[in-house]
Coordinates of C-alpha atoms in Angstrom, one line a residue:
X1 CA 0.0 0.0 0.0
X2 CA 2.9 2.0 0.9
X3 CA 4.5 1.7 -2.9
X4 CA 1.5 2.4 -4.4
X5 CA 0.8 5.6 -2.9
X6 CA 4.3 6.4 -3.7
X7 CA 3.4 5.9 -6.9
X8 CA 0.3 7.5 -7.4
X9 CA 1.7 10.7 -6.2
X10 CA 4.6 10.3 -9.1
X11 CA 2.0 12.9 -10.6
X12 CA 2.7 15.6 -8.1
X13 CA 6.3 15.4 -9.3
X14 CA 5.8 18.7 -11.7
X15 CA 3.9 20.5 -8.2
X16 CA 6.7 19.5 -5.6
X17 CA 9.7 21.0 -5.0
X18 CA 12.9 20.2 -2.5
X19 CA 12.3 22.0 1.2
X20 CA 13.5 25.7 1.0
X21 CA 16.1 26.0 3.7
X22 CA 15.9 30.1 4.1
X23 CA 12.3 29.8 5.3
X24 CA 11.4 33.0 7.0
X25 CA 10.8 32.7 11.0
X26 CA 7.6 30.6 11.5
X27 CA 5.1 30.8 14.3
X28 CA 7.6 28.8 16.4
X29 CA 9.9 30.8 16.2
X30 CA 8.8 34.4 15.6
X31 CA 8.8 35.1 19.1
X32 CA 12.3 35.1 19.9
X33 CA 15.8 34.0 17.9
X34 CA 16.9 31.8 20.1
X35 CA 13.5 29.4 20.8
X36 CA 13.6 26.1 21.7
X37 CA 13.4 23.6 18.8
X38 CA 10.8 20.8 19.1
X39 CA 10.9 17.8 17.1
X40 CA 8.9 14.7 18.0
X41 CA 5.9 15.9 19.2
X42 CA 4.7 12.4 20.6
X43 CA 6.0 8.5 21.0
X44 CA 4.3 6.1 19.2
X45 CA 3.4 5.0 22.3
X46 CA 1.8 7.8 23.4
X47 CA -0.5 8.6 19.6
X48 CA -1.7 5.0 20.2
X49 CA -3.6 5.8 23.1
X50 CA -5.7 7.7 21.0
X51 CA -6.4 5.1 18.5
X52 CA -8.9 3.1 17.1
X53 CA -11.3 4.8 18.9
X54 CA -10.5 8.1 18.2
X55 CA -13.7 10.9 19.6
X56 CA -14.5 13.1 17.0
X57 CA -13.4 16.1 19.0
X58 CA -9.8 16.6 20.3
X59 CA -8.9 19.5 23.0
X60 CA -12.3 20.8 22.0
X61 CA -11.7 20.8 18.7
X62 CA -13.8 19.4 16.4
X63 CA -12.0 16.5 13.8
X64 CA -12.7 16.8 9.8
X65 CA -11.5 13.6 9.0
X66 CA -11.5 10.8 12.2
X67 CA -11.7 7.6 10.1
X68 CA -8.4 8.7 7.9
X69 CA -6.8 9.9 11.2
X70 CA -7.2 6.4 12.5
X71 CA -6.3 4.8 9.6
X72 CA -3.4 6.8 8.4
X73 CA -1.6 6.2 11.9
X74 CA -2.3 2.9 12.3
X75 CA -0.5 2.1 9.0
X76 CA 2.7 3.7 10.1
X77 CA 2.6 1.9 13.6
X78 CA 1.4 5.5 15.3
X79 CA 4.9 6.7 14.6
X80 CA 4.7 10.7 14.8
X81 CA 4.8 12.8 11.5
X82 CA 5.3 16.1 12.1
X83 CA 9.1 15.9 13.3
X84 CA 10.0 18.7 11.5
X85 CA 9.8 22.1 12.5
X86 CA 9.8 23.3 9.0
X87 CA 6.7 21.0 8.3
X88 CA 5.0 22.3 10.8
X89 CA 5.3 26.0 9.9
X90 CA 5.2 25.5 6.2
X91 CA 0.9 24.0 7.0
X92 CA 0.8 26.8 9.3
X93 CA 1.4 29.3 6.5
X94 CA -0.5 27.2 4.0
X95 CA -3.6 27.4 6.5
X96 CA -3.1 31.6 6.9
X97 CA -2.8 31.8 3.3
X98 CA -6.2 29.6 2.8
X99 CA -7.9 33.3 2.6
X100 CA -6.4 34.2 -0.4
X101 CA -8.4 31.6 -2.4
X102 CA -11.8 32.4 -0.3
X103 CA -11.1 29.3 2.1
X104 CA -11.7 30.3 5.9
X105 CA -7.9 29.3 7.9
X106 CA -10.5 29.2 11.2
X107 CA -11.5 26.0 9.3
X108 CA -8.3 24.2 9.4
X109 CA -7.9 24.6 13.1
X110 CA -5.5 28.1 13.3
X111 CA -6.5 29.2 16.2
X112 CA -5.9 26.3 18.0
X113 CA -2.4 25.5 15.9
X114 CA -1.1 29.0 16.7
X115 CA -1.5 28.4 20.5
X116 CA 0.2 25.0 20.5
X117 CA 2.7 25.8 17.9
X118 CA 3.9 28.6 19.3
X119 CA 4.3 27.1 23.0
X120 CA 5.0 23.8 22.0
X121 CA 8.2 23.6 24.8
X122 CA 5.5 24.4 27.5
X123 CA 2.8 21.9 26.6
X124 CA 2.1 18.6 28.3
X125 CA 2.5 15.3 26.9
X126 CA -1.7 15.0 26.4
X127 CA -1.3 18.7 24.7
X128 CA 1.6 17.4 22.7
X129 CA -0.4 14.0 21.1
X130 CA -3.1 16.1 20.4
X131 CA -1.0 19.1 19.0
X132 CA 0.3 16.3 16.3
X133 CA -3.0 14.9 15.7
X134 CA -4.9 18.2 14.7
X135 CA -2.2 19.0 12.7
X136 CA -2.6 16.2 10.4
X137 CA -6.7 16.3 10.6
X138 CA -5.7 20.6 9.4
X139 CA -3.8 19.1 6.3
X140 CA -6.1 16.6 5.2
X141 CA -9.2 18.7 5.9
X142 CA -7.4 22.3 3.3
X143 CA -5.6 19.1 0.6
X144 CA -9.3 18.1 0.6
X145 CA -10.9 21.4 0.2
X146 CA -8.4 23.0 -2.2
X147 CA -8.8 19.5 -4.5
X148 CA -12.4 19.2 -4.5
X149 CA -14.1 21.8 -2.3
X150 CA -15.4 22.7 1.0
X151 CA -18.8 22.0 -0.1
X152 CA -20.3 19.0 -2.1
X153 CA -22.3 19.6 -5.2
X154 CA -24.1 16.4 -5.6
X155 CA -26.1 17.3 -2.3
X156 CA -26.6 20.7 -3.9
X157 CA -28.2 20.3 -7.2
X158 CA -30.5 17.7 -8.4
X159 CA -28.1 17.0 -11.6
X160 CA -24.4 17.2 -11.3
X161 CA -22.5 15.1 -13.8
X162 CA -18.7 16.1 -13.7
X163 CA -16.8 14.1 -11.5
X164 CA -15.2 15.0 -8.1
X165 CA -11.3 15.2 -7.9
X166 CA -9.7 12.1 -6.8
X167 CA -7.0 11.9 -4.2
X168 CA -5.0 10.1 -2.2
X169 CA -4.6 12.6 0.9
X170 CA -2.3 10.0 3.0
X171 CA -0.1 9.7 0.3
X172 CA 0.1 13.5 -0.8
X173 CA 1.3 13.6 2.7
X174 CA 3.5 11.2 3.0
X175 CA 5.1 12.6 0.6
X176 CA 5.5 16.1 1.5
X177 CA 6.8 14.8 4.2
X178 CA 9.9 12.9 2.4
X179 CA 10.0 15.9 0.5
X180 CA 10.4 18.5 3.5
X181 CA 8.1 21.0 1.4
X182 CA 4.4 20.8 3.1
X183 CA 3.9 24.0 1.2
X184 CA 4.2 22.3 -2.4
X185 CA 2.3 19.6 -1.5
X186 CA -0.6 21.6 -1.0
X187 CA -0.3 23.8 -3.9
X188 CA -0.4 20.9 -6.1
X189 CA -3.7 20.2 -5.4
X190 CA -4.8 24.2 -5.8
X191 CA -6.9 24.8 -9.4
X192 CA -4.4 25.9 -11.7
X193 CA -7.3 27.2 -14.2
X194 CA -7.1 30.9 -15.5
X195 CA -10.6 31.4 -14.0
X196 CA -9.8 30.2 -10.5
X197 CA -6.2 32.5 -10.6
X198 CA -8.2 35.7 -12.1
X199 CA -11.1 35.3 -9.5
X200 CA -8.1 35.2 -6.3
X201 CA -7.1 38.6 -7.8
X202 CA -10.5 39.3 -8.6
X203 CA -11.1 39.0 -4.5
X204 CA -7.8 40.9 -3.3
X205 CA -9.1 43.5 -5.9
X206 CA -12.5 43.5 -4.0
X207 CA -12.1 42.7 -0.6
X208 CA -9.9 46.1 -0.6
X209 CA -12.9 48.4 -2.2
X210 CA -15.0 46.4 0.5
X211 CA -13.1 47.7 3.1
X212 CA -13.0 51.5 1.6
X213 CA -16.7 51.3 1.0
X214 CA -19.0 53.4 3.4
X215 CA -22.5 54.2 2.6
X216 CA -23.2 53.4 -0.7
X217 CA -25.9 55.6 -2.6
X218 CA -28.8 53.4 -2.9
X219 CA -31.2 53.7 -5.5
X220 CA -35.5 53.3 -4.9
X221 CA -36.4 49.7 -6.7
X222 CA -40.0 51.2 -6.4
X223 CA -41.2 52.4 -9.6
X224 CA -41.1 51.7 -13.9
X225 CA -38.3 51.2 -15.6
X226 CA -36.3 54.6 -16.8
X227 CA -36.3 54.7 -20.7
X228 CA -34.3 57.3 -23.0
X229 CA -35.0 61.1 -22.4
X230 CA -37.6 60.2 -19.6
X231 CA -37.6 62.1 -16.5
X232 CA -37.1 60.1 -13.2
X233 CA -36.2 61.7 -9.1
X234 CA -33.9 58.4 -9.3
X235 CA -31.5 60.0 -11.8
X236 CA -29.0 61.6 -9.6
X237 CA -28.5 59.0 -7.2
X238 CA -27.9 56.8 -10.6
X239 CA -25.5 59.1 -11.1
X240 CA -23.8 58.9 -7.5
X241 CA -24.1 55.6 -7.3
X242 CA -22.5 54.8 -11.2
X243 CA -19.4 57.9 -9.8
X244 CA -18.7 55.3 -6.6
X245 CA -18.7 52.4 -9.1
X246 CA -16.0 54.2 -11.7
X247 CA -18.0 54.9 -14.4
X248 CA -19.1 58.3 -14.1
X249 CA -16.9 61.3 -13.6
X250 CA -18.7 64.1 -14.2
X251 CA -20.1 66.2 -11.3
X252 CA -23.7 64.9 -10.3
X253 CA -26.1 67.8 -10.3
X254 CA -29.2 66.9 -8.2
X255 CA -31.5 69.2 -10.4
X256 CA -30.9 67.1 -13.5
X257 CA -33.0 64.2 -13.5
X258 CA -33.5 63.3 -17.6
X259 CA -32.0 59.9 -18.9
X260 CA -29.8 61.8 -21.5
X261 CA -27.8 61.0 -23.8
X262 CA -24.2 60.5 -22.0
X263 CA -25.9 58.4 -19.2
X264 CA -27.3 56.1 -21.9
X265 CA -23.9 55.2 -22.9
X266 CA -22.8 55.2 -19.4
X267 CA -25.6 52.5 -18.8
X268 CA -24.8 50.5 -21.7
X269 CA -21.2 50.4 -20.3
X270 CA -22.3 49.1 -17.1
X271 CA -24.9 46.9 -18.1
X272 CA -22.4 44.7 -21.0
X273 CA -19.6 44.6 -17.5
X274 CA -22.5 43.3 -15.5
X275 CA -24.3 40.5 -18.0
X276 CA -27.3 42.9 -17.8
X277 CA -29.6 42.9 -21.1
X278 CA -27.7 46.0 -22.8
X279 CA -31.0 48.1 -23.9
X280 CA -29.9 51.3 -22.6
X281 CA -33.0 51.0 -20.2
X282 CA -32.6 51.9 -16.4
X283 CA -35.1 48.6 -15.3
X284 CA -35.4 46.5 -12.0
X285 CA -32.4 44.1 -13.2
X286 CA -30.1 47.4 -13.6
X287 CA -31.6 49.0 -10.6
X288 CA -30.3 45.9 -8.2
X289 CA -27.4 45.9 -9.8
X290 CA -26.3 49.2 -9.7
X291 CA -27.5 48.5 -5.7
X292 CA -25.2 45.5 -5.3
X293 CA -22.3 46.6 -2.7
X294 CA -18.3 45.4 -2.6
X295 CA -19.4 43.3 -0.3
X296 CA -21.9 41.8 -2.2
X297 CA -19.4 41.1 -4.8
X298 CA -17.1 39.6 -2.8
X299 CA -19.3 37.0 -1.8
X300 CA -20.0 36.2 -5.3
X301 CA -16.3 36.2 -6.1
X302 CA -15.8 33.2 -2.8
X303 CA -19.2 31.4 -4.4
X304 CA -17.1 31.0 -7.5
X305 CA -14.0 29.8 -6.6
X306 CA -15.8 27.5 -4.8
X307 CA -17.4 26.4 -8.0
X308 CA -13.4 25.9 -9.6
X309 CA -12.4 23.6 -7.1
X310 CA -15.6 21.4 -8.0
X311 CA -14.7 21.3 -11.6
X312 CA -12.3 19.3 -13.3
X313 CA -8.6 19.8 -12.5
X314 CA -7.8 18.5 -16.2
X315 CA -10.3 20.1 -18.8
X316 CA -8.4 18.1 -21.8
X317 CA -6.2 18.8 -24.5
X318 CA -8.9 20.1 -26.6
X319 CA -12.3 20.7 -25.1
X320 CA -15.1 22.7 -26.1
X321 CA -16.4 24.7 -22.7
X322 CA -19.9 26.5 -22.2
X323 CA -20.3 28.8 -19.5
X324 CA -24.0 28.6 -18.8
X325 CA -24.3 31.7 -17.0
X326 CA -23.0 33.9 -19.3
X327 CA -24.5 32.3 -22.8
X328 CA -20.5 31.7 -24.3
X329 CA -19.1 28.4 -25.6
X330 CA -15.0 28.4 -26.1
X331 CA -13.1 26.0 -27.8
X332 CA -9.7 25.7 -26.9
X333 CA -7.2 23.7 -27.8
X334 CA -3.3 23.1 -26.1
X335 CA -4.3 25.9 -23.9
X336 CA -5.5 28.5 -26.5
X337 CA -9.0 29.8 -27.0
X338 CA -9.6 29.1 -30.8
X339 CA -12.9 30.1 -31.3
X340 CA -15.6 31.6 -29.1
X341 CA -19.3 31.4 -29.8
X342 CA -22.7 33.4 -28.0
X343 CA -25.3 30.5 -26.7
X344 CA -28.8 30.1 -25.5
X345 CA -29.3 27.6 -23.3
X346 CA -32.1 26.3 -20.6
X347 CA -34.6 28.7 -19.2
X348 CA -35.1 28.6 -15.6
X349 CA -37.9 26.1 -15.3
X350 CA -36.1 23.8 -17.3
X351 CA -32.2 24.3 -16.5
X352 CA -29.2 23.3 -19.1
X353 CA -27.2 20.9 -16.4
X354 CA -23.8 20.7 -15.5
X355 CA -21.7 17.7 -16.5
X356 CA -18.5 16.8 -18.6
X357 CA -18.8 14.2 -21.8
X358 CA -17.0 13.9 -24.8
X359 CA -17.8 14.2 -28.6
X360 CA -18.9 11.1 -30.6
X361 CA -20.5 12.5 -33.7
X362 CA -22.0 15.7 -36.1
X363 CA -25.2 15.2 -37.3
X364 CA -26.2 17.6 -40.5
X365 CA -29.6 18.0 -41.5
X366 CA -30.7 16.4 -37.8
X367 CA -34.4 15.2 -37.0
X368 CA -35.6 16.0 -33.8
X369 CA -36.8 13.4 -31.6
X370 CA -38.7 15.3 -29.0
X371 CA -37.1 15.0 -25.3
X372 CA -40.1 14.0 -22.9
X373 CA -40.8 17.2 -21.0
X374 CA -41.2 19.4 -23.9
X375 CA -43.6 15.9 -25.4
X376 CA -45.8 15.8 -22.5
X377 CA -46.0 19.3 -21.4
X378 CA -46.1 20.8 -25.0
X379 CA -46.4 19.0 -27.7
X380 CA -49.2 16.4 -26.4
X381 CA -51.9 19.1 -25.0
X382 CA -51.2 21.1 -28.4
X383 CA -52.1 18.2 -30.2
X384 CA -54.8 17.3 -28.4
X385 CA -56.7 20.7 -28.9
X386 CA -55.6 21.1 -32.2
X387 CA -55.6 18.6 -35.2
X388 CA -53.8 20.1 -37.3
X389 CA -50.7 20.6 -35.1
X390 CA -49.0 17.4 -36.2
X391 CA -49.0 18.0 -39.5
X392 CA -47.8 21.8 -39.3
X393 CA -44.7 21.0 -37.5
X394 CA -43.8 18.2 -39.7
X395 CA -44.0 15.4 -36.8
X396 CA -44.1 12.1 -37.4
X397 CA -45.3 10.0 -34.6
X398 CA -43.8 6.1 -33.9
X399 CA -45.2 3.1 -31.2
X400 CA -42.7 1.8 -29.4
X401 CA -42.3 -1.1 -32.5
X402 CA -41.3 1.3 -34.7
X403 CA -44.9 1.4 -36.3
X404 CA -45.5 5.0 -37.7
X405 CA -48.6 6.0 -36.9
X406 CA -51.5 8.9 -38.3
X407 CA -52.1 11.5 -36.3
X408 CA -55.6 11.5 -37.2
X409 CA -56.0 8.1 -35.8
X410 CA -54.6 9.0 -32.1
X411 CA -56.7 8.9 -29.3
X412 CA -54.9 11.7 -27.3
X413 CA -56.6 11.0 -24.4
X414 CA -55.0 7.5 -23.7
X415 CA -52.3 7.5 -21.5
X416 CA -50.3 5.7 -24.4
X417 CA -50.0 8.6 -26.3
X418 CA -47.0 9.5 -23.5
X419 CA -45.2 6.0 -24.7
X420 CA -45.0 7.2 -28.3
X421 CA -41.9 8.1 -29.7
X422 CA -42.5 12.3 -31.6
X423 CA -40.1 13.4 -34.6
X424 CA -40.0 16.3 -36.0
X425 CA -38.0 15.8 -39.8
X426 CA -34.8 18.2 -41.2
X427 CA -36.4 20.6 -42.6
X428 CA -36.4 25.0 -42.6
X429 CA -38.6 24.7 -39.0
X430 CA -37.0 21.9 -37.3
X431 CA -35.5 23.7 -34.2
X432 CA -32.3 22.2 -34.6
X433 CA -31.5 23.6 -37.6
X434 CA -28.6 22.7 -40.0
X435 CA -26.7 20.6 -37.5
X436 CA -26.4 19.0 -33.7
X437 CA -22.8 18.3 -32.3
X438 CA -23.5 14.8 -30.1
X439 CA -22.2 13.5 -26.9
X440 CA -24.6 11.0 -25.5
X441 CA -25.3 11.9 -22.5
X442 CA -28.2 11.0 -20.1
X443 CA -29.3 14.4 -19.5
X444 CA -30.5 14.4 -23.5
X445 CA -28.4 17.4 -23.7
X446 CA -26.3 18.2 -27.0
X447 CA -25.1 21.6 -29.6
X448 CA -27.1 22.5 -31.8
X449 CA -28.2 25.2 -34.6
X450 CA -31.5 27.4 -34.8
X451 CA -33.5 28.6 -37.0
X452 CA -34.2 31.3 -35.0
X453 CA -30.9 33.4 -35.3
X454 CA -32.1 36.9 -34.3
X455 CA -32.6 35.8 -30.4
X456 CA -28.5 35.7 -30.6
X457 CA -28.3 39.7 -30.4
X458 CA -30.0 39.7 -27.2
X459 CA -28.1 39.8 -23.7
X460 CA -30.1 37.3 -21.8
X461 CA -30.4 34.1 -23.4
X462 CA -32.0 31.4 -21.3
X463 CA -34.6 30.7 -23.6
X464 CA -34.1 26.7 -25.0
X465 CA -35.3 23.7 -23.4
X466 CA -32.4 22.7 -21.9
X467 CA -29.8 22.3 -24.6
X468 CA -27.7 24.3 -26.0
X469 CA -28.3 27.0 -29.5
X470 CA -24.9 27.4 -30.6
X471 CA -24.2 31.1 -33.1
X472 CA -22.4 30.0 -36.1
X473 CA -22.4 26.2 -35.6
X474 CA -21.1 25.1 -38.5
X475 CA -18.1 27.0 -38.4
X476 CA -17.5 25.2 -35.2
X477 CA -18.7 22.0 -36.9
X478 CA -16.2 22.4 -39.4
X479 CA -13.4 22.7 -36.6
X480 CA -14.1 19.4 -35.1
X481 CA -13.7 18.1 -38.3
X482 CA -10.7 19.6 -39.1
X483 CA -8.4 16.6 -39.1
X484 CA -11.0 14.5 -41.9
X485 CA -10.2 15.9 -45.3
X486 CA -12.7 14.5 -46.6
X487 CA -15.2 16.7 -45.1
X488 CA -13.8 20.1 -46.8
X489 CA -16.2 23.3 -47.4
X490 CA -17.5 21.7 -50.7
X491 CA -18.4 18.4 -49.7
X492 CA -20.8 19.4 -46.3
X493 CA -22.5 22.3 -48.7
X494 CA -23.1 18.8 -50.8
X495 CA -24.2 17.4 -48.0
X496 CA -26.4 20.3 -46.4
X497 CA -28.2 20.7 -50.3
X498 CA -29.1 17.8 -50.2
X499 CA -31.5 17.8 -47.3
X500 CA -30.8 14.2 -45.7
X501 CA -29.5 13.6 -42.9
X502 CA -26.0 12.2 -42.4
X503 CA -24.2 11.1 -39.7
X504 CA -20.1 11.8 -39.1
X505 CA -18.0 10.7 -36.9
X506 CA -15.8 12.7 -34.6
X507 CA -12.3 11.2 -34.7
X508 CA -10.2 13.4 -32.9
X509 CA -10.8 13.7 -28.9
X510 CA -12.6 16.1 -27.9
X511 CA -13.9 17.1 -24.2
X512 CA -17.2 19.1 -23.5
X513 CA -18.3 21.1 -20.2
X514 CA -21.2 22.7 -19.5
X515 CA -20.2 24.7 -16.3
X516 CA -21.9 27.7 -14.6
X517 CA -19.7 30.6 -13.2
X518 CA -21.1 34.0 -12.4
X519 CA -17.8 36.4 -11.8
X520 CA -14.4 36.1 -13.6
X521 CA -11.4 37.7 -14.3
X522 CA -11.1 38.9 -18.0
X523 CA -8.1 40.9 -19.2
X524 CA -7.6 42.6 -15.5
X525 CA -11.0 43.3 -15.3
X526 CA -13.8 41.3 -12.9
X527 CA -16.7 40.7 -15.0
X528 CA -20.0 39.4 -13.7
X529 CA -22.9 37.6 -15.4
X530 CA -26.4 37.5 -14.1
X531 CA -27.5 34.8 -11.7
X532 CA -29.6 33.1 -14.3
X533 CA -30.5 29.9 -12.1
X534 CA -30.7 31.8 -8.5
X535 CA -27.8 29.8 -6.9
X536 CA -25.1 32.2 -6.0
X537 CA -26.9 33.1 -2.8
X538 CA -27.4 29.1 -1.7
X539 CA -24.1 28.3 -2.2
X540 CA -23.2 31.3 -0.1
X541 CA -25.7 30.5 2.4
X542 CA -23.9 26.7 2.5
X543 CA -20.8 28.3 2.6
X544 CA -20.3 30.6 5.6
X545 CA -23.5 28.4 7.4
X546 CA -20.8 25.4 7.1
X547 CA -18.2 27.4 9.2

């Protein structure tokens, strides 16, 4: 067992580097130069009398992980692990520095760790035992929330398909321990995504303008939304409000309250940073927006690194990733964004999921087999009332033997109209348009084009059914098929003219991930996107309530 940990951590090779022997004075020895250096903090002897039966609380203190405690002593014969002065600072640090990436260090046992650590020559031998004990529940408990998060999605949302991290926390620190660098260890486990590094400067950034912020001008929700040229008492403190946000410098002058012209721009401005529906109209959305504090941001900032560490530490070599919240797909490829698309995906009621799959085929010219939901909550009582619906959408109806079936013939009242399989055929109304990019999934979830094009200009685009309208498809088609050939310019217009649907292959590997972020950090700027799904303030909630 001991090898194969070994092993496994071979991957933390890239992350860990040799002990730095110019550390800075620690907490045991900040106090004065000349302290007294402990090394064992315990016998084996002495750590077994805590063992099997560990309590879940030790010196008050309440243990994250008891069953690994037990069983990560037990396998090294109780010997003591933290023999090292340097190890023992090095989590200290790690634990005060859990803040910068919107962790909480009182989580991982500080308070008690700076008492002990920095009177470790005065404490008894019980003080001692437990001293090494919580200092090895501390380092699985941040490994564990750094890899994977503090919180865990699957009791969260109703549909989470992406994975949770894997690791091996008794063997990352067995191996910070040969390597005298607890620091490194740790790190290695930290998201090393662009998102998750802006958002930690995003929250420095923020945190600071928290602090500074006193009083903010808050603006009356009461009341119609403000269009162009209208007057409206609100107007000044807009103004205020937009000056102690950075985007208006002119002097406010209360007696001008008319939406004019330089505050439209300056509304546009703020409502494209803020994933607002740029109209140019002053409405509810902008209103609470505008009223959102530093504060408020910060917690939004925490609710999304939160949401880093859930997601996958490797994305792929190429992977295609949609950001639910703020309607964009990305491909990227060795690291590089190659192509960036707009998206409408799931309205509220019925939610585009988040999960991870992989790319199996392109279908040009797709039918539409119609997902359940939108079957028995649409298509079903339209029929019903109307017998001429069938036939106007171009659906053609199937028994579960394959049997097609007339319309006309249906008693829509049965309950086995619900077993019946509903196609709608490739054609200028079929919703999917010219083509559907497929990775079975269970969710029923895949790409797709539209015939409805316009709806892309808009802001706010949580208008499908749950999967995802892709702008400019087929140029992202084409990409995917990049490495066939075969499949040049020429030969999918043959294809697309002549109106049957055919069925490609995707031979290279490609990953896809529907996500959901609502802050990030683009070009040294923190953007935001609109809570779309309402979960920011949950997650929040779950958070701080988990302290």
């Amino acid at each position: 067992m001991k090898f194969f940990r070994i092993l496994m951590l071979s991957f933390f090779l890239s992350f860990i580097s040799c002990g730095d022997d110019n550390r800075e004075p620690g907490i045991e020895t900040i106090k004065e130069e000349e302290a007294e250096v402990v090394e064992a903090l315990a016998s084996a002897d002495l750590i077994s009398t805590k063992f099997p039966e560990i309590s879940n609380s030790v010196e008050n203190i309440s243990i994250k992980h008891k069953n690994l405690l037990d069983s990560t002593y037990a396998g090294r014969d109780y010997k003591p692990i933290w023999t090292n002065r340097n190890l023992r600072e090095d989590l200290y640090r790690s634990i005060e520095r859990a803040s910068e990436d919107g962790l909480t260090p009182e989580d991982y046992h500080l308070e008690f760790l700076e008492n002990s650590l920095s009177n470790l020559s005065n404490l008894n031998d019980e003080e001692l035992i437990s001293t090494e004990i919580i200092l090895t529940d501390a380092f699985f408990a941040l490994a564990s929330d750094y890899n994977s998060g503090k919180l865990n999605p699957k009791e969260i949302y109703s549909i989470w398909g992406v994975e949770s991290n894997k690791i091996d926390l008794p063997g990352l620190l067995e191996y910070g321990v040969k390597q005298n660098d607890i620091i490194a260890a740790i790190d290695s486990v930290v998201p090393k995504h662009e998102v998750y590094r802006g958002l930690k400067r995003s929250l420095k950034k923020y945190r600071e303008l928290a602090k500074n912020e006193s009083e903010p001008t808050y603006i009356s929700e009461e009341g119609k939304g403000i269009a162009a040229d209208e007057k409206d008492v609100r107007i000044s403190n807009i103004k205020k409000r937009l000056k102690e946000l950075g985007y208006w410098d002119e002097e406010v002058v209360d007696s001008n309250d008319t939406f004019d012209q330089a505050l439209q721009e300056v509304i546009k401005e703020f409502q494209k940073k803020n994933g607002i529906e740029t109209d140019g109209v002053i409405g509810s959305g902008t209103i609470k927006t505008l009223n959102k504090t530093y504060l408020d941001r910060v917690e939004q900032i925490l609710v999304n690194l939160e949401r880093w560490r859930w997601y996958p530490k490797d994305l792929g070599q190429q992977y295609i990733i949609v950001n639910i919240a703020n309607f964009r797909l990305h491909l990227v490829k060795d690291g590089d964004t190659v192509a960036t698309h707009r998206t409408m995906v799931g309205t509220e009621a019925r939610k585009t999921p988040i999960f991870s799959d992989e790319v199996e085929h392109i279908v040009y010219n797709p039918t539409w087999t119609i997902p359940p939901t939108i079957k028995n909550k649409d298509v079903i009582p339209s029929a019903s009332k109307n017998p001429d619906y069938i036939s106007k959408k171009n659906y053609s109806i199937f028994d579960n033997t394959g049997k097609r079936l007339n319309a006309s013939e249906i008693d829509w009242s049965s309950s086995k109209v619900k077993a019946y399989t509903f196609r709608q055929e490739a054609g200028p109304s079929n919703p999917l348009g010219l083509v559907k990019i497929i990775y079975p999934n269970e969710h029923l979830i895949y790409l797709h084009d539209t015939p409805s094009k316009n709806l892309f200009s808009k802001n706010l685009r949580a208008q499908s059914s749950g999967c995802v309208r892709v702008q400019d498809v087929l140029d992202l088609a084409k990409m995917l098929l990049s490495d066939q050939p075969k499949y040049d310019d020429e030969k999918i217009e043959e294809i697309l003219d002549s109106g049957k649907t055919t069925t490609i292959k995707i031979t290279q590997k490609v990953k896809v991930h529907h996500l959901y972020w609502t802050a990030w950090n683009e070009k040294g700027n923190t953007r935001f996107a609109e809570d779309i799904y309402k979960r920011d303030a949950a997650i929040y909630k779950l958070l701080t309530d988990n302290n």
